[in-house]
Amino acid sequence: MLASLKIEAIGDNAVQSSRFFRSLFNDLLPGSGDAAIGSFPSRYFVAEITGVSKKFKWDRRFLRGNKDYARSNSSGSRGIFIYYTLESGKIYEVKEPASWKSFDRYFCYVNSSGDIIKILESEILEWLTRNH
Amino acid sequence: MAYKKPLNISVLEAARQRISWIFDNFPRIYVSFSGGKDSTVMLHLVADEAIKRKRKFGLLFYDWECQFKTTIEHVRNMFDLYSENIDPYWISVPLKTVNGCSQHEPEWIAWDESKKDLWVREREPSSIYDKARFPFYRDNMTFEEFMPAFGEWYSSGKLTVNFIGIRCGESLNRWRTLCAGKKQSMKGRQWTTWCGGANYSAYPIYDWQASDDWIYNAKSGKPYNKIYDRMHQAGMTAHQMRIDEPFGGTQRISLWLYHVLEPETWAKMTTRISGANTGALYCKEKGNVLGNGAITLPKGHTWQSFAMSMLKSMPPKTSEHYSNKIAVYLKWYRDRGYPNGIPDLFPGDLGGKDVPSWRRICKIILRNDYWCKGLSFSPTKAASYEKYKKLMKRRRQEWRLI
């Protein structure tokens, strides 16, 4: 079964414009965009946990979502929603903005009726061993 | 470029596989049903799968008030037949849609409470007509606004699919809807389309031909809409037969069928909808009557003066509506290569490309193309229309174009 996970991309306009200018400067003068603007940790993501990593703790495969601008405000700072499709039998890590400053980060899976169930990080290893 | 890839299975088997995949993966499912041949076949296929899996699905039918009695009987039959496996949504709340037959009433409202004494028939007792059932409903809502809002409401945040029985073979536009590369689909399945939010549309019979519907009906022995038998008796080919809202710009061409197939329904429709009889009489005519095919310029006129005289002859409300659209069109081209105004006639304009000319404007007026789709406009949101009119009044004073 599949499920849809909705995340509001708060401040997406700032993320997109910083990406745009960084790549523009990098194209004009290689490295200048990275030096001037730098990179920021992603404000939101959904990733499938594929295994254990020594470096990052978990091996992850990042998902692409569908962006829905139907309820966006004019600047694009609020109201942009991203819809990710999750599959049952897999485990996911989610980072989503809860407000401008705080984030919600959790792990979840999809049950057979298509509901998204949150789990604790401590349960992941057991879950991965049981399901793979 | 899209190519046909043979699957080496029958279209029936392919449709069943698609439906089965949807049932495997989507927690919420509903079928958009019109009572036509395609949606009936699709409903049977979806219901077969639902019965096999002991699952329920939503069955959505919007009742247009002005419909063949035979279609309504067929829809009733289908709701009864699958009553144990469906969440029924036979909807008869008032919705607005285009009337391509009249400039006095360019839009009409099905189940309009203020015209209750003129209704073509009574509402189906089991239908949903209480607007409060749909929290997203507002007055003067159009069909095009209602349907996606219904999908969002029905999904309640869960991944939802809406089965739609359309086929690529019906028209080039249908083919584009289904096979165009620029769309987001579910897991690369081109016969699905993301509609925003948690909603997808699925077209399991997209590769069927009209003849496949009839082969399925003959072999399965399942019920179909008997109006098609009468259409056949009226001399229509399998490809010409279709059921739709009756008065739309393209749909009006089938109005003549009503007085042939169901004269008793037609008699009521003529009193209910402004211009219905005119539409039935002239919708098949080519030329200046309803703008079908080539149009000709009356003597002593330029295309611009012809357009202006038509605008003057319209009811003021309709004239203002068209003038607003035309003003935006003229402004667009004034800023993009036509500072002295668009030409009267664009040499070689056969109507295929959107090249600016006053002839093109005349054509959309003659066709009663209320939302000016022929000038590449989209319908204005019903909720914002009054605001739009005020804004356009101010802009037109500023632009001084029309």
Short mmCIF file of C-alpha atoms in Angstrom, two decimals:
data_model
loop_
_atom_site.label_atom_id
_atom_site.label_comp_id
_atom_site.label_asym_id
_atom_site.label_seq_id
_atom_site.Cartn_x
_atom_site.Cartn_y
_atom_site.Cartn_z
CA MET A 1 0.00 0.00 0.00
CA LEU A 2 1.10 3.56 -0.65
CA ALA A 3 0.62 6.64 1.48
CA SER A 4 0.99 10.34 0.90
CA LEU A 5 3.04 12.43 3.31
CA LYS A 6 2.45 16.18 3.24
CA ILE A 7 5.12 18.63 4.33
CA GLU A 8 4.88 22.41 4.30
CA ALA A 9 8.06 23.87 2.83
CA ILE A 10 8.23 26.92 5.10
CA GLY A 11 10.72 29.44 3.72
CA ASP A 12 11.09 27.63 0.41
CA ASN A 13 11.53 30.92 -1.44
CA ALA A 14 14.75 31.64 0.47
CA VAL A 15 16.05 28.11 -0.16
CA GLN A 16 15.31 28.32 -3.87
CA SER A 17 16.82 31.78 -4.34
CA SER A 18 20.01 30.84 -2.44
CA ARG A 19 20.33 27.75 -4.66
CA PHE A 20 19.75 29.81 -7.77
CA PHE A 21 22.36 32.46 -6.93
CA ARG A 22 24.89 29.91 -5.70
CA SER A 23 24.72 28.01 -9.00
CA LEU A 24 24.71 31.26 -10.99
CA PHE A 25 27.89 32.50 -9.26
CA ASN A 26 29.48 29.08 -9.60
CA ASP A 27 28.77 29.14 -13.33
CA LEU A 28 30.29 32.61 -13.68
CA LEU A 29 33.32 31.94 -11.51
CA PRO A 30 33.71 28.36 -10.31
CA GLY A 31 33.66 28.15 -6.51
CA SER A 32 32.53 31.75 -5.98
CA GLY A 33 28.93 30.79 -5.20
CA ASP A 34 30.00 28.24 -2.61
CA ALA A 35 32.34 30.77 -1.05
CA ALA A 36 29.90 33.68 -1.04
CA ILE A 37 26.63 31.96 -0.23
CA GLY A 38 27.72 28.61 1.15
CA SER A 39 25.41 25.67 1.63
CA PHE A 40 22.78 25.16 4.26
CA PRO A 41 21.38 21.96 5.65
CA SER A 42 18.13 21.05 3.94
CA ARG A 43 15.07 22.42 5.73
CA TYR A 44 13.04 19.37 4.82
CA PHE A 45 13.54 15.92 3.40
CA VAL A 46 12.07 12.46 3.29
CA ALA A 47 14.53 9.59 2.92
CA GLU A 48 14.14 5.85 2.79
CA ILE A 49 16.44 4.07 5.24
CA THR A 50 18.26 1.38 3.28
CA GLY A 51 20.78 0.20 5.87
CA VAL A 52 23.37 1.20 8.43
CA SER A 53 26.18 3.62 7.62
CA LYS A 54 29.36 4.13 9.62
CA LYS A 55 29.59 7.74 8.50
CA PHE A 56 25.97 8.91 8.55
CA LYS A 57 24.48 6.34 10.94
CA TRP A 58 21.86 5.36 8.35
CA ASP A 59 22.15 4.77 4.63
CA ARG A 60 19.44 6.83 3.01
CA ARG A 61 17.84 7.29 -0.35
CA PHE A 62 16.29 10.73 -0.62
CA LEU A 63 12.86 10.96 -2.23
CA ARG A 64 11.55 13.57 -4.63
CA GLY A 65 8.15 14.96 -3.81
CA ASN A 66 5.47 16.73 -5.83
CA LYS A 67 5.27 20.43 -5.04
CA ASP A 68 1.81 21.91 -4.82
CA TYR A 69 1.74 25.70 -5.13
CA ALA A 70 -2.06 26.01 -5.07
CA ARG A 71 -2.14 27.54 -1.57
CA SER A 72 1.15 29.43 -1.73
CA ASN A 73 1.38 33.04 -0.68
CA SER A 74 2.71 35.54 -3.20
CA SER A 75 6.32 35.38 -1.99
CA GLY A 76 6.41 31.59 -1.75
CA SER A 77 7.45 31.62 1.91
CA ARG A 78 4.34 29.79 3.17
CA GLY A 79 1.68 27.56 1.72
CA ILE A 80 3.88 25.45 -0.55
CA PHE A 81 3.21 21.82 0.22
CA ILE A 82 5.30 18.88 -0.87
CA TYR A 83 3.67 15.49 -1.20
CA TYR A 84 5.88 12.42 -0.88
CA THR A 85 4.69 8.95 -1.75
CA LEU A 86 5.70 6.36 0.83
CA GLU A 87 5.44 2.61 0.37
CA SER A 88 4.64 -0.04 2.93
CA GLY A 89 7.48 -2.41 3.76
CA LYS A 90 9.98 0.46 3.91
CA ILE A 91 11.13 2.75 6.66
CA TYR A 92 11.59 6.49 6.27
CA GLU A 93 13.28 9.37 7.99
CA VAL A 94 11.41 12.66 7.79
CA LYS A 95 12.57 16.18 8.54
CA GLU A 96 9.92 18.85 8.27
CA PRO A 97 9.70 22.45 9.42
CA ALA A 98 7.21 22.83 12.26
CA SER A 99 7.65 26.62 12.20
CA TRP A 100 10.24 29.09 10.91
CA LYS A 101 12.71 28.05 13.59
CA SER A 102 11.82 24.57 14.75
CA PHE A 103 11.87 21.25 12.94
CA ASP A 104 10.21 17.96 13.47
CA ARG A 105 12.39 14.93 12.75
CA TYR A 106 11.08 11.39 13.01
CA PHE A 107 11.06 7.89 11.56
CA CYS A 108 7.99 6.21 10.15
CA TYR A 109 6.59 3.41 8.04
CA VAL A 110 3.34 2.72 6.18
CA ASN A 111 1.03 -0.02 7.44
CA SER A 112 -1.13 -2.27 5.25
CA SER A 113 -4.07 0.16 5.35
CA GLY A 114 -2.00 3.06 4.11
CA ASP A 115 -1.57 4.85 7.45
CA ILE A 116 1.74 6.44 8.38
CA ILE A 117 2.99 5.13 11.72
CA LYS A 118 5.81 6.82 13.61
CA ILE A 119 8.49 4.69 15.23
CA LEU A 120 11.42 5.39 17.54
CA GLU A 121 14.95 5.45 16.20
CA SER A 122 15.85 2.65 18.59
CA GLU A 123 13.35 0.37 16.82
CA ILE A 124 14.82 0.86 13.35
CA LEU A 125 17.55 -1.74 13.53
CA GLU A 126 15.10 -4.35 14.73
CA TRP A 127 12.63 -3.27 12.03
CA LEU A 128 15.29 -3.46 9.30
CA THR A 129 16.39 -6.93 10.40
CA ARG A 130 12.81 -8.15 10.55
CA ASN A 131 11.77 -6.76 7.17
CA HIS A 132 14.86 -7.34 5.02
CA MET B 1 7.83 12.11 -28.77
CA ALA B 2 5.40 9.47 -27.52
CA TYR B 3 5.30 6.09 -29.18
CA LYS B 4 2.84 3.25 -28.84
CA LYS B 5 4.40 0.28 -27.10
CA PRO B 6 2.54 -2.97 -27.72
CA LEU B 7 2.02 -4.90 -24.47
CA ASN B 8 1.11 -8.17 -26.20
CA ILE B 9 -2.00 -8.51 -24.07
CA SER B 10 -5.57 -7.48 -24.81
CA VAL B 11 -6.75 -4.02 -23.77
CA LEU B 12 -9.18 -5.73 -21.37
CA GLU B 13 -6.38 -7.62 -19.65
CA ALA B 14 -4.25 -4.46 -19.52
CA ALA B 15 -7.12 -2.49 -17.94
CA ARG B 16 -7.67 -5.23 -15.34
CA GLN B 17 -3.96 -5.23 -14.48
CA ARG B 18 -3.99 -1.44 -14.07
CA ILE B 19 -7.07 -1.55 -11.84
CA SER B 20 -5.55 -4.34 -9.79
CA TRP B 21 -2.37 -2.30 -9.30
CA ILE B 22 -4.44 0.65 -8.11
CA PHE B 23 -6.30 -1.54 -5.60
CA ASP B 24 -2.95 -2.88 -4.37
CA ASN B 25 -1.53 0.57 -3.76
CA PHE B 26 -4.22 3.17 -3.11
CA PRO B 27 -6.13 3.20 0.16
CA ARG B 28 -8.96 5.37 -1.15
CA ILE B 29 -10.62 4.94 -4.53
CA TYR B 30 -13.54 6.52 -6.30
CA VAL B 31 -14.97 6.34 -9.79
CA SER B 32 -16.22 9.34 -11.74
CA PHE B 33 -19.29 8.12 -13.54
CA SER B 34 -21.28 9.87 -16.26
CA GLY B 35 -23.50 7.04 -17.43
CA GLY B 36 -21.70 6.96 -20.79
CA LYS B 37 -20.26 3.89 -22.47
CA ASP B 38 -16.67 4.39 -21.32
CA SER B 39 -17.40 5.13 -17.69
CA THR B 40 -19.89 2.25 -17.56
CA VAL B 41 -17.29 -0.24 -18.80
CA MET B 42 -14.76 1.16 -16.36
CA LEU B 43 -17.25 0.97 -13.50
CA HIS B 44 -17.89 -2.72 -14.25
CA LEU B 45 -14.16 -3.45 -14.28
CA VAL B 46 -13.51 -1.55 -11.03
CA ALA B 47 -16.54 -3.14 -9.36
CA ASP B 48 -15.33 -6.64 -10.38
CA GLU B 49 -12.03 -5.99 -8.64
CA ALA B 50 -13.70 -4.47 -5.59
CA ILE B 51 -16.05 -7.45 -5.24
CA LYS B 52 -13.09 -9.83 -5.56
CA ARG B 53 -11.25 -7.99 -2.78
CA LYS B 54 -14.35 -7.22 -0.70
CA ARG B 55 -13.49 -3.54 -0.79
CA LYS B 56 -15.67 -0.48 -1.15
CA PHE B 57 -15.12 2.44 -3.50
CA GLY B 58 -16.79 5.81 -3.97
CA LEU B 59 -19.11 6.17 -6.94
CA LEU B 60 -19.47 9.80 -8.01
CA PHE B 61 -22.17 10.89 -10.41
CA TYR B 62 -23.06 14.53 -10.98
CA ASP B 63 -26.64 14.78 -12.16
CA TRP B 64 -26.95 17.57 -14.77
CA GLU B 65 -30.74 17.89 -14.47
CA CYS B 66 -31.03 18.16 -18.29
CA GLN B 67 -30.17 14.58 -19.11
CA PHE B 68 -31.77 11.73 -20.99
CA LYS B 69 -34.25 9.83 -18.82
CA THR B 70 -32.72 6.62 -20.15
CA THR B 71 -29.31 7.70 -18.82
CA ILE B 72 -30.80 8.40 -15.40
CA GLU B 73 -32.47 4.97 -15.40
CA HIS B 74 -29.13 3.39 -16.29
CA VAL B 75 -27.30 5.28 -13.54
CA ARG B 76 -29.96 4.24 -11.03
CA ASN B 77 -29.53 0.65 -12.19
CA MET B 78 -25.75 0.85 -11.70
CA PHE B 79 -26.05 2.34 -8.21
CA ASP B 80 -28.44 -0.48 -7.29
CA LEU B 81 -26.35 -3.19 -8.90
CA TYR B 82 -23.21 -2.34 -6.95
CA SER B 83 -24.91 -0.97 -3.84
CA GLU B 84 -22.99 -3.32 -1.53
CA ASN B 85 -19.58 -2.23 -2.78
CA ILE B 86 -19.97 1.52 -3.20
CA ASP B 87 -20.11 4.69 -1.17
CA PRO B 88 -22.77 6.41 -3.28
CA TYR B 89 -22.33 10.04 -4.29
CA TRP B 90 -25.20 10.87 -6.63
CA ILE B 91 -24.86 14.61 -6.44
CA SER B 92 -27.48 17.17 -7.38
CA VAL B 93 -26.33 20.38 -5.71
CA PRO B 94 -26.54 23.47 -7.96
CA LEU B 95 -23.48 23.90 -10.18
CA LYS B 96 -22.82 26.44 -12.88
CA THR B 97 -21.66 25.63 -16.38
CA VAL B 98 -21.38 27.20 -19.81
CA ASN B 99 -24.38 27.59 -22.10
CA GLY B 100 -22.99 27.87 -25.62
CA CYS B 101 -26.44 28.55 -27.07
CA SER B 102 -27.27 31.95 -25.68
CA GLN B 103 -25.74 35.37 -25.12
CA HIS B 104 -28.56 36.25 -22.72
CA GLU B 105 -27.74 33.36 -20.42
CA PRO B 106 -24.13 32.42 -21.26
CA GLU B 107 -23.95 30.29 -18.14
CA TRP B 108 -26.68 28.18 -16.59
CA ILE B 109 -27.04 26.57 -13.19
CA ALA B 110 -28.21 22.99 -12.92
CA TRP B 111 -30.75 22.55 -10.09
CA ASP B 112 -31.05 26.33 -9.76
CA GLU B 113 -33.33 26.83 -6.72
CA SER B 114 -34.73 30.06 -8.17
CA LYS B 115 -36.02 28.15 -11.24
CA LYS B 116 -37.48 25.19 -9.41
CA ASP B 117 -40.79 25.47 -11.28
CA LEU B 118 -38.92 25.03 -14.59
CA TRP B 119 -36.76 22.05 -13.63
CA VAL B 120 -36.67 19.37 -16.29
CA ARG B 121 -37.34 16.70 -13.65
CA GLU B 122 -37.35 16.21 -9.90
CA ARG B 123 -34.19 15.39 -8.04
CA GLU B 124 -33.44 11.74 -7.43
CA PRO B 125 -34.65 11.10 -3.87
CA SER B 126 -31.44 9.31 -2.90
CA SER B 127 -29.20 12.00 -4.36
CA ILE B 128 -27.19 14.41 -2.24
CA TYR B 129 -28.63 17.89 -2.59
CA ASP B 130 -27.85 19.24 0.86
CA LYS B 131 -24.98 21.67 0.28
CA ALA B 132 -23.91 21.28 3.90
CA ARG B 133 -22.69 17.75 3.11
CA PHE B 134 -19.81 19.36 1.23
CA PRO B 135 -17.95 21.86 3.40
CA PHE B 136 -16.05 23.14 0.35
CA TYR B 137 -19.22 24.04 -1.55
CA ARG B 138 -20.08 27.64 -2.27
CA ASP B 139 -22.76 29.28 -4.37
CA ASN B 140 -22.14 29.65 -8.10
CA MET B 141 -19.46 26.99 -8.02
CA THR B 142 -18.62 25.55 -11.41
CA PHE B 143 -18.37 21.87 -12.24
CA GLU B 144 -14.65 22.34 -12.95
CA GLU B 145 -14.14 23.75 -9.45
CA PHE B 146 -16.37 21.24 -7.71
CA MET B 147 -14.69 18.08 -8.98
CA PRO B 148 -11.13 18.65 -7.67
CA ALA B 149 -12.54 20.04 -4.42
CA PHE B 150 -14.63 16.90 -4.04
CA GLY B 151 -11.51 14.76 -4.60
CA GLU B 152 -9.60 16.63 -1.92
CA TRP B 153 -12.50 16.39 0.50
CA TYR B 154 -13.03 12.69 -0.21
CA SER B 155 -9.35 11.87 0.26
CA SER B 156 -9.22 13.33 3.81
CA GLY B 157 -5.45 13.51 3.42
CA LYS B 158 -5.06 9.86 2.37
CA LEU B 159 -3.68 8.84 -0.99
CA THR B 160 -6.69 8.76 -3.29
CA VAL B 161 -7.29 7.81 -6.88
CA ASN B 162 -10.10 8.92 -9.13
CA PHE B 163 -10.88 6.52 -11.96
CA ILE B 164 -11.82 8.39 -15.12
CA GLY B 165 -13.10 6.61 -18.22
CA ILE B 166 -11.54 8.58 -21.03
CA ARG B 167 -9.71 7.24 -24.06
CA CYS B 168 -6.86 8.59 -26.18
CA GLY B 169 -8.82 7.69 -29.29
CA GLU B 170 -11.54 10.23 -28.49
CA SER B 171 -9.61 13.37 -29.43
CA LEU B 172 -6.19 14.92 -29.69
CA ASN B 173 -6.81 16.81 -26.45
CA ARG B 174 -7.57 13.57 -24.63
CA TRP B 175 -4.38 12.09 -26.02
CA ARG B 176 -2.44 15.11 -24.74
CA THR B 177 -4.03 14.80 -21.29
CA LEU B 178 -3.03 11.18 -21.04
CA CYS B 179 0.24 10.90 -22.90
CA ALA B 180 1.83 14.35 -22.67
CA GLY B 181 5.29 14.09 -21.14
CA LYS B 182 4.91 17.16 -18.93
CA LYS B 183 2.93 15.75 -16.08
CA GLN B 184 3.62 14.06 -12.78
CA SER B 185 2.40 10.52 -12.61
CA MET B 186 2.48 7.76 -10.00
CA LYS B 187 5.65 5.70 -10.28
CA GLY B 188 6.07 6.49 -13.97
CA ARG B 189 2.72 5.02 -14.98
CA GLN B 190 1.70 7.36 -17.75
CA TRP B 191 -1.98 6.45 -17.36
CA THR B 192 -2.04 8.20 -13.97
CA THR B 193 -1.84 11.94 -13.32
CA TRP B 194 -1.08 13.77 -10.09
CA CYS B 195 -3.88 16.28 -9.48
CA GLY B 196 -2.41 18.09 -6.49
CA GLY B 197 -2.45 17.08 -2.83
CA ALA B 198 -2.88 13.39 -2.19
CA ASN B 199 -5.04 12.96 -5.29
CA TYR B 200 -4.32 11.13 -8.51
CA SER B 201 -6.44 10.40 -11.55
CA ALA B 202 -6.18 7.03 -13.26
CA TYR B 203 -7.27 6.20 -16.80
CA PRO B 204 -7.30 2.41 -17.00
CA ILE B 205 -9.07 2.23 -20.36
CA TYR B 206 -7.02 4.96 -22.02
CA ASP B 207 -5.89 2.65 -24.84
CA TRP B 208 -9.36 1.31 -25.68
CA GLN B 209 -11.23 2.06 -28.88
CA ALA B 210 -14.98 2.75 -28.93
CA SER B 211 -15.43 -0.70 -30.50
CA ASP B 212 -13.68 -2.31 -27.49
CA ASP B 213 -16.44 -0.96 -25.22
CA TRP B 214 -19.06 -2.70 -27.31
CA ILE B 215 -17.07 -5.92 -27.58
CA TYR B 216 -16.82 -5.90 -23.77
CA ASN B 217 -20.57 -5.24 -23.41
CA ALA B 218 -21.45 -8.01 -25.85
CA LYS B 219 -19.12 -10.58 -24.31
CA SER B 220 -19.75 -9.79 -20.65
CA GLY B 221 -23.50 -9.29 -20.98
CA LYS B 222 -23.32 -6.55 -18.37
CA PRO B 223 -25.80 -3.66 -18.42
CA TYR B 224 -25.07 -0.62 -20.56
CA ASN B 225 -26.91 2.62 -21.21
CA LYS B 226 -29.76 1.85 -23.60
CA ILE B 227 -29.69 5.39 -24.97
CA TYR B 228 -26.89 4.16 -27.24
CA ASP B 229 -29.30 1.75 -28.94
CA ARG B 230 -31.54 4.70 -29.68
CA MET B 231 -28.59 6.77 -30.91
CA HIS B 232 -27.75 3.91 -33.26
CA GLN B 233 -31.35 3.91 -34.48
CA ALA B 234 -31.03 7.66 -35.04
CA GLY B 235 -28.17 6.97 -37.45
CA MET B 236 -25.11 7.81 -35.35
CA THR B 237 -21.90 5.84 -35.68
CA ALA B 238 -20.20 4.28 -32.63
CA HIS B 239 -17.62 7.06 -32.67
CA GLN B 240 -20.17 9.88 -32.78
CA MET B 241 -22.16 8.66 -29.77
CA ARG B 242 -21.38 10.48 -26.56
CA ILE B 243 -23.10 11.65 -23.41
CA ASP B 244 -22.16 14.91 -21.81
CA GLU B 245 -23.57 18.09 -20.35
CA PRO B 246 -25.79 19.26 -23.20
CA PHE B 247 -25.17 22.97 -23.73
CA GLY B 248 -21.37 23.39 -23.70
CA GLY B 249 -19.56 25.02 -26.63
CA THR B 250 -18.57 21.72 -28.21
CA GLN B 251 -21.31 19.54 -26.72
CA ARG B 252 -24.19 21.60 -28.17
CA ILE B 253 -23.65 19.85 -31.51
CA SER B 254 -25.58 16.86 -30.10
CA LEU B 255 -28.61 18.88 -28.97
CA TRP B 256 -30.66 17.77 -31.98
CA LEU B 257 -30.62 14.26 -30.52
CA TYR B 258 -32.82 15.24 -27.60
CA HIS B 259 -35.88 16.00 -29.68
CA VAL B 260 -35.36 12.86 -31.71
CA LEU B 261 -34.69 10.47 -28.83
CA GLU B 262 -36.68 11.96 -25.95
CA PRO B 263 -39.09 14.67 -27.15
CA GLU B 264 -40.75 14.87 -23.73
CA THR B 265 -37.41 15.78 -22.09
CA TRP B 266 -36.59 18.20 -24.89
CA ALA B 267 -39.87 20.10 -24.47
CA LYS B 268 -38.93 20.86 -20.86
CA MET B 269 -35.34 21.74 -21.75
CA THR B 270 -36.42 24.43 -24.21
CA THR B 271 -38.35 26.27 -21.51
CA ARG B 272 -35.62 25.70 -18.92
CA ILE B 273 -32.54 26.89 -20.83
CA SER B 274 -32.29 30.08 -22.82
CA GLY B 275 -31.29 29.47 -26.44
CA ALA B 276 -31.74 25.67 -26.31
CA ASN B 277 -33.96 25.58 -29.37
CA THR B 278 -31.75 27.99 -31.33
CA GLY B 279 -28.76 25.84 -30.47
CA ALA B 280 -30.49 22.67 -31.64
CA LEU B 281 -31.56 24.33 -34.90
CA TYR B 282 -28.29 25.98 -35.82
CA CYS B 283 -25.45 24.22 -34.02
CA LYS B 284 -24.66 22.11 -37.06
CA GLU B 285 -24.65 25.09 -39.41
CA LYS B 286 -21.31 26.33 -40.61
CA GLY B 287 -20.35 29.99 -40.93
CA ASN B 288 -21.61 33.08 -39.19
CA VAL B 289 -24.58 31.55 -37.36
CA LEU B 290 -22.58 29.95 -34.55
CA GLY B 291 -19.06 30.46 -35.83
CA ASN B 292 -18.40 26.86 -36.89
CA GLY B 293 -15.87 26.46 -39.68
CA ALA B 294 -15.07 29.41 -41.95
CA ILE B 295 -16.74 32.73 -41.13
CA THR B 296 -17.37 35.51 -43.65
CA LEU B 297 -17.17 39.25 -43.33
CA PRO B 298 -20.44 41.15 -43.90
CA LYS B 299 -20.34 43.79 -46.62
CA GLY B 300 -19.13 47.24 -45.55
CA HIS B 301 -17.39 45.96 -42.43
CA THR B 302 -13.84 45.35 -41.36
CA TRP B 303 -13.29 42.48 -38.89
CA GLN B 304 -12.74 45.08 -36.18
CA SER B 305 -15.98 46.94 -36.93
CA PHE B 306 -17.83 43.61 -37.19
CA ALA B 307 -16.55 42.62 -33.74
CA MET B 308 -17.53 46.00 -32.29
CA SER B 309 -21.02 45.83 -33.79
CA MET B 310 -21.51 42.35 -32.31
CA LEU B 311 -20.36 43.58 -28.90
CA LYS B 312 -22.84 46.48 -29.14
CA SER B 313 -25.70 44.13 -30.00
CA MET B 314 -25.12 41.91 -26.95
CA PRO B 315 -26.85 42.19 -23.58
CA PRO B 316 -24.74 44.68 -21.52
CA LYS B 317 -23.50 42.08 -19.01
CA THR B 318 -22.28 39.70 -21.72
CA SER B 319 -20.81 42.57 -23.72
CA GLU B 320 -18.83 43.76 -20.71
CA HIS B 321 -17.54 40.24 -20.12
CA TYR B 322 -16.28 39.86 -23.69
CA SER B 323 -14.88 43.40 -23.74
CA ASN B 324 -12.81 42.63 -20.61
CA LYS B 325 -11.31 39.55 -22.22
CA ILE B 326 -10.66 41.28 -25.53
CA ALA B 327 -9.01 44.22 -23.74
CA VAL B 328 -6.53 41.86 -22.05
CA TYR B 329 -5.89 40.20 -25.41
CA LEU B 330 -5.22 43.52 -27.14
CA LYS B 331 -3.00 44.73 -24.28
CA TRP B 332 -0.98 41.51 -24.38
CA TYR B 333 -0.21 41.96 -28.06
CA ARG B 334 0.32 45.73 -27.78
CA ASP B 335 3.19 44.94 -25.40
CA ARG B 336 4.47 42.10 -27.58
CA GLY B 337 5.15 43.28 -31.08
CA TYR B 338 1.89 45.04 -32.06
CA PRO B 339 2.20 48.61 -30.66
CA ASN B 340 -0.33 49.91 -33.21
CA GLY B 341 -2.87 47.22 -32.55
CA ILE B 342 -3.45 43.74 -33.92
CA PRO B 343 -4.17 43.27 -37.66
CA ASP B 344 -7.66 42.90 -38.98
CA LEU B 345 -6.82 39.64 -40.67
CA PHE B 346 -3.66 37.61 -40.31
CA PRO B 347 -2.65 36.13 -43.68
CA GLY B 348 -2.74 32.35 -43.60
CA ASP B 349 -4.58 32.14 -40.26
CA LEU B 350 -6.57 28.95 -40.50
CA GLY B 351 -7.40 28.85 -36.82
CA GLY B 352 -4.74 26.34 -35.84
CA LYS B 353 -2.23 28.74 -34.29
CA ASP B 354 -3.00 31.56 -31.87
CA VAL B 355 -2.04 34.44 -34.16
CA PRO B 356 -3.61 37.75 -33.23
CA SER B 357 -6.31 39.21 -35.45
CA TRP B 358 -9.73 40.81 -35.20
CA ARG B 359 -11.05 37.93 -37.28
CA ARG B 360 -10.12 35.60 -34.44
CA ILE B 361 -12.03 37.82 -32.01
CA CYS B 362 -15.10 37.72 -34.30
CA LYS B 363 -14.86 33.95 -34.35
CA ILE B 364 -14.95 33.53 -30.56
CA ILE B 365 -17.90 35.93 -30.31
CA LEU B 366 -19.83 34.06 -32.99
CA ARG B 367 -19.06 30.74 -31.35
CA ASN B 368 -20.34 32.00 -27.95
CA ASP B 369 -16.97 31.02 -26.56
CA TYR B 370 -17.79 32.65 -23.21
CA TRP B 371 -14.42 32.09 -21.54
CA CYS B 372 -12.57 32.98 -24.78
CA LYS B 373 -10.66 29.71 -24.91
CA GLY B 374 -10.09 30.49 -28.58
CA LEU B 375 -7.98 33.46 -27.45
CA SER B 376 -6.03 31.21 -25.05
CA PHE B 377 -7.86 32.31 -21.89
CA SER B 378 -8.75 30.09 -18.96
CA PRO B 379 -12.01 30.53 -17.06
CA THR B 380 -11.86 33.08 -14.24
CA LYS B 381 -12.53 31.58 -10.81
CA ALA B 382 -16.22 32.03 -9.98
CA ALA B 383 -15.40 33.28 -6.47
CA SER B 384 -13.14 36.02 -7.84
CA TYR B 385 -15.27 37.09 -10.80
CA GLU B 386 -16.77 40.24 -9.20
CA LYS B 387 -13.32 41.34 -8.05
CA TYR B 388 -12.00 40.64 -11.56
CA LYS B 389 -14.73 42.82 -13.12
CA LYS B 390 -13.87 45.77 -10.87
CA LEU B 391 -10.18 45.38 -11.60
CA MET B 392 -10.82 45.21 -15.35
CA LYS B 393 -13.01 48.30 -15.27
CA ARG B 394 -10.10 50.25 -13.80
CA ARG B 395 -7.56 48.74 -16.18
CA ARG B 396 -9.65 49.36 -19.27
CA GLN B 397 -9.91 53.04 -18.37
CA GLU B 398 -6.15 53.07 -18.04
CA TRP B 399 -5.43 51.13 -21.27
CA ARG B 400 -8.06 52.80 -23.48
CA LEU B 401 -8.06 49.90 -25.91
CA ILE B 402 -11.73 48.96 -26.13
#
